[in-house]
Each structure stands twice: as C-alpha cells, then as structure tokens.
Tab-separated table of N, CA and C in Angstrom:
chain	number	residue	atom	x	y	z
A	22	MET	N	127.319	136.975	96.351
A	22	MET	CA	125.648	137.402	96.215
A	22	MET	C	125.412	136.883	95.162
A	23	GLN	N	125.564	135.811	93.499
A	23	GLN	CA	125.017	135.905	92.716
A	23	GLN	C	124.450	133.871	93.361
A	24	ARG	N	125.518	133.441	93.951
A	24	ARG	CA	124.931	132.150	94.633
A	24	ARG	C	124.049	131.949	95.958
A	25	PHE	N	123.848	133.337	96.309
A	25	PHE	CA	122.340	133.440	96.713
A	25	PHE	C	121.648	133.691	96.537
A	26	LYS	N	121.596	134.881	95.274
A	26	LYS	CA	120.454	134.736	94.942
A	26	LYS	C	119.989	133.766	93.283
A	27	PHE	N	120.867	132.675	92.876
A	27	PHE	CA	120.463	131.964	93.000
A	27	PHE	C	119.896	130.772	93.380
A	28	ALA	N	119.786	130.696	95.150
A	28	ALA	CA	119.098	129.855	95.843
A	28	ALA	C	118.105	130.342	95.798
A	29	LEU	N	118.051	132.195	96.217
A	29	LEU	CA	116.362	132.404	95.996
A	29	LEU	C	115.496	131.875	95.153
A	30	THR	N	115.779	130.910	93.778
A	30	THR	CA	115.461	131.376	92.559
A	30	THR	C	114.859	129.893	92.612
A	31	ILE	N	115.653	129.362	92.584
A	31	ILE	CA	116.067	128.106	92.754
A	31	ILE	C	114.791	127.273	93.801
A	32	THR	N	114.459	127.985	95.673
A	32	THR	CA	113.965	126.906	96.323
A	32	THR	C	113.068	127.038	96.433
A	33	PRO	N	112.236	128.091	95.642
A	33	PRO	CA	110.955	128.285	95.196
A	33	PRO	C	110.341	127.326	94.443
A	34	LEU	N	110.999	126.844	93.020
A	34	LEU	CA	111.061	126.315	92.277
A	34	LEU	C	110.858	124.648	92.974
A	35	ILE	N	112.168	124.475	93.391
A	35	ILE	CA	111.885	122.743	94.132
A	35	ILE	C	111.216	122.695	95.125
A	36	LEU	N	110.312	123.638	95.925
A	36	LEU	CA	109.857	123.781	96.309
A	36	LEU	C	108.015	123.681	96.073
A	37	LEU	N	107.917	123.591	95.124
A	37	LEU	CA	106.646	123.551	93.849
A	37	LEU	C	105.877	122.624	93.183
A	38	PHE	N	107.797	122.293	92.725
A	38	PHE	CA	107.811	120.972	92.124
A	38	PHE	C	106.821	119.618	92.664
A	39	ALA	N	107.769	119.714	94.778
A	39	ALA	CA	107.470	119.200	95.541
A	39	ALA	C	106.679	118.879	96.161
A	40	ILE	N	105.766	119.964	96.139
A	40	ILE	CA	103.962	119.973	96.650
A	40	ILE	C	103.242	119.475	95.514
A	41	THR	N	103.527	120.096	94.226
A	41	THR	CA	102.342	119.532	93.222
A	41	THR	C	102.665	118.603	92.728
A	42	GLY	N	103.693	117.904	92.772
A	42	GLY	CA	104.174	116.438	92.457
A	42	GLY	C	104.173	116.224	91.040
A	43	ALA	N	104.578	118.005	90.497
A	43	ALA	CA	105.528	118.052	89.293
A	43	ALA	C	106.477	117.186	88.824
A	44	GLY	N	106.707	116.636	88.046
A	44	GLY	CA	107.735	115.778	86.810
A	44	GLY	C	107.821	114.555	87.795
A	45	HIS	N	106.944	114.050	88.545
A	45	HIS	CA	105.722	112.644	88.542
A	45	HIS	C	105.954	112.041	87.471
A	46	PRO	N	105.756	110.712	87.219
A	46	PRO	CA	104.914	110.310	86.505
A	46	PRO	C	103.788	109.649	86.396
A	47	GLN	N	102.728	109.892	85.279
A	47	GLN	CA	101.076	109.619	85.310
A	47	GLN	C	101.195	107.966	86.525
A	48	SER	N	100.344	107.535	86.760
A	48	SER	CA	100.101	106.760	87.420
A	48	SER	C	99.632	105.971	86.044
A	49	LYS	N	100.291	105.043	85.961
A	49	LYS	CA	99.416	103.905	84.453
A	49	LYS	C	98.394	102.910	85.352
A	50	PRO	N	98.045	102.392	84.475
A	50	PRO	CA	96.145	101.590	84.822
A	50	PRO	C	97.137	100.578	85.294
A	51	LEU	N	96.792	99.181	86.336
A	51	LEU	CA	97.230	98.186	86.502
A	51	LEU	C	97.690	97.715	86.164
A	52	LYS	N	98.285	96.329	86.247
A	52	LYS	CA	97.905	95.370	84.813
A	52	LYS	C	97.749	94.103	85.745
A	53	LYS	N	96.480	93.539	84.971
A	53	LYS	CA	96.234	92.127	86.175
A	53	LYS	C	96.510	91.336	85.430
A	54	ILE	N	96.919	90.700	86.211
A	54	ILE	CA	98.130	89.109	86.581
A	54	ILE	C	96.891	88.218	87.739
A	55	ARG	N	97.162	87.000	86.929
A	55	ARG	CA	96.750	85.706	88.312
A	55	ARG	C	97.401	85.106	88.539
A	56	VAL	N	98.220	84.783	90.126
A	56	VAL	CA	98.972	84.284	90.588
A	56	VAL	C	98.273	82.828	91.323
A	57	GLY	N	99.288	82.026	90.999
A	57	GLY	CA	98.311	80.544	91.333
A	57	GLY	C	99.403	80.392	92.912
A	58	VAL	N	98.900	79.407	93.951
A	58	VAL	CA	99.547	79.262	94.949
A	58	VAL	C	99.061	77.482	94.708
A	59	PRO	N	99.582	76.116	94.775
A	59	PRO	CA	99.358	75.096	95.008
A	59	PRO	C	98.407	74.583	96.095
A	60	SER	N	99.130	75.474	96.886
A	60	SER	CA	98.900	75.446	98.453
A	60	SER	C	99.110	76.937	100.041
A	61	VAL	N	98.275	76.864	100.137
A	61	VAL	CA	98.081	77.777	101.745
A	61	VAL	C	98.868	77.333	102.258
A	62	GLY	N	100.357	77.879	103.022
A	62	GLY	CA	101.103	77.456	103.287
A	62	GLY	C	101.969	78.074	103.955
A	63	MET	N	103.299	77.987	104.917
A	63	MET	CA	104.305	78.621	105.291
A	63	MET	C	105.352	78.312	103.681
A	64	GLY	N	105.520	77.346	103.273
A	64	GLY	CA	106.324	77.257	102.038
A	64	GLY	C	105.447	78.589	100.391
A	65	ASN	N	104.524	78.805	100.306
A	65	ASN	CA	104.062	80.367	99.457
A	65	ASN	C	103.156	81.761	100.316
A	66	ILE	N	104.043	82.068	101.655
A	66	ILE	CA	103.214	83.075	102.248
A	66	ILE	C	104.185	83.614	101.737
A	67	ILE	N	105.213	84.333	100.512
A	67	ILE	CA	105.472	84.950	100.510
A	67	ILE	C	104.307	85.894	99.530
A	68	ILE	N	103.532	84.647	98.818
A	68	ILE	CA	103.019	85.608	97.783
A	68	ILE	C	102.124	86.493	98.358
A	69	PHE	N	101.001	85.813	99.567
A	69	PHE	CA	100.283	86.847	100.394
A	69	PHE	C	100.505	87.658	101.246
A	70	VAL	N	102.404	87.917	101.651
A	70	VAL	CA	103.193	88.786	102.349
A	70	VAL	C	102.591	89.876	101.463
A	71	THR	N	103.123	89.823	100.147
A	71	THR	CA	103.128	90.342	98.775
A	71	THR	C	102.081	91.287	98.597
A	72	LYS	N	101.216	90.539	98.262
A	72	LYS	CA	99.864	91.035	98.067
A	72	LYS	C	99.259	92.142	99.844
A	73	GLU	N	99.465	91.364	100.645
A	73	GLU	CA	99.104	92.223	102.056
A	73	GLU	C	99.815	93.537	101.992
A	74	GLY	N	101.292	93.061	101.668
A	74	GLY	CA	101.488	94.585	101.866
A	74	GLY	C	101.871	95.770	100.511
A	75	LYS	N	100.543	95.070	99.241
A	75	LYS	CA	100.593	95.859	97.983
A	75	LYS	C	101.562	96.238	98.018
A	76	LEU	N	102.430	95.421	97.497
A	76	LEU	CA	104.078	95.196	97.007
A	76	LEU	C	103.815	95.253	94.627
A	77	PHE	N	103.201	93.936	94.684
A	77	PHE	CA	102.477	94.033	93.616
A	77	PHE	C	102.023	95.471	93.460
A	78	GLU	N	100.977	96.517	93.690
A	78	GLU	CA	100.127	97.634	93.328
A	78	GLU	C	101.194	98.932	92.844
A	79	LYS	N	102.419	98.471	93.769
A	79	LYS	CA	103.648	99.482	93.849
A	79	LYS	C	104.421	98.779	92.382
A	80	TYR	N	104.608	97.353	91.767
A	80	TYR	CA	105.248	97.804	90.070
A	80	TYR	C	104.509	97.795	89.878
A	81	GLY	N	102.815	98.328	89.824
A	81	GLY	CA	102.501	98.295	88.530
A	81	GLY	C	101.529	96.790	88.690
A	82	LEU	N	100.867	96.698	89.272
A	82	LEU	CA	100.553	94.842	88.814
A	82	LEU	C	99.051	95.254	89.669
A	83	ASP	N	98.219	94.122	89.661
A	83	ASP	CA	97.525	94.008	90.226
A	83	ASP	C	96.359	92.639	89.763
A	84	ALA	N	97.287	91.894	91.164
A	84	ALA	CA	97.852	91.218	91.242
A	84	ALA	C	96.202	90.217	91.813
A	85	GLU	N	95.916	88.532	91.404
A	85	GLU	CA	94.152	87.675	91.625
A	85	GLU	C	95.618	87.042	92.715
A	86	VAL	N	94.831	86.660	93.782
A	86	VAL	CA	95.709	84.946	94.269
A	86	VAL	C	94.497	83.955	94.294
A	87	ILE	N	95.253	83.042	93.191
A	87	ILE	CA	93.967	81.926	93.165
A	87	ILE	C	94.803	80.683	94.130
A	88	THR	N	93.735	79.986	94.846
A	88	THR	CA	94.484	79.078	95.602
A	88	THR	C	93.399	78.187	94.977
A	89	PRO	N	93.788	76.608	95.245
A	89	PRO	CA	93.720	75.626	95.481
A	89	PRO	C	91.681	75.449	95.597
A	90	GLY	N	91.107	74.982	94.918
A	90	GLY	CA	89.750	74.474	95.911
A	90	GLY	C	89.083	73.361	96.102
A	91	HIS	N	88.211	73.237	96.548
A	91	HIS	CA	88.024	71.372	97.337
A	91	HIS	C	87.932	70.643	96.800
A	92	TYR	N	88.227	70.340	95.045
A	92	TYR	CA	88.518	69.667	94.258
A	92	TYR	C	89.288	69.771	93.319
A	93	SER	N	90.207	69.218	92.813
A	93	SER	CA	91.416	69.678	91.704
A	93	SER	C	90.179	69.523	90.236
A	94	HIS	N	90.644	70.316	88.983
A	94	HIS	CA	90.232	70.238	87.884
A	94	HIS	C	89.946	68.214	87.150
A	95	ARG	N	90.716	67.424	87.760
A	95	ARG	CA	89.977	66.008	86.549
A	95	ARG	C	89.231	66.374	87.606
A	96	ASP	N	88.816	66.438	89.042
A	96	ASP	CA	87.697	65.868	89.176
A	96	ASP	C	86.697	67.254	88.663
A	97	ALA	N	86.471	68.123	88.582
A	97	ALA	CA	85.581	69.028	87.801
A	97	ALA	C	85.341	68.138	86.727
A	98	ASP	N	86.028	68.234	85.679
A	98	ASP	CA	85.936	67.520	84.607
A	98	ASP	C	84.628	65.939	84.375
A	99	GLY	N	85.403	65.422	85.704
A	99	GLY	CA	84.288	64.053	85.898
A	99	GLY	C	85.464	63.310	85.371
A	100	HIS	N	86.506	62.977	84.989
A	100	HIS	CA	87.540	62.805	85.245
A	100	HIS	C	88.553	61.809	86.474
A	101	ARG	N	88.281	60.752	87.055
A	101	ARG	CA	88.827	60.206	88.446
A	101	ARG	C	89.825	59.224	87.824
A	102	GLY	N	90.747	59.403	89.233
A	102	GLY	CA	91.236	58.301	89.041
A	102	GLY	C	92.170	57.991	87.959
C-alpha cells in the first residue's frame, strides 16, 4: 500500500517536470565561430552537413562557414606572384 501511495505522489510530479521542462538548463546564447574550408568539395562536405543538420547549434555554436572567394588574399593585397 505504501508503494502505491508513493507512486501516486511521484507520478504527477514527474509528469509536471516533463511537461513544463523544469530541470532542463536554460538555453545559453550561442558562441559565434567561423569555420574556414579551403574548397567546396567532397573532402569538406562534413562541415556543410554539420551546418545543415544543426549540429553546431546542438552544441552551443553559431558557426559561419567561410569558403574562398574568387581570388586569394594575396591578390586582394595587390601582391602577385
């Protein structure tokens, strides 16, 4: 009989915590990071899959994937060859 009373008391509390989300940590602001990839290709596809699958967000990161532009940094500085 005591087990029944205990179960009758604890079950609503468990349901209350599950429904309201109590006991879960507060969501922290995401940490901004930049992820650079040397080229867009099969060797670097995991970065894009991770971004699209929202795995960065799952682990508290706001990732910006940076891919190379039309020309290199050396060309942007005016230094060639």
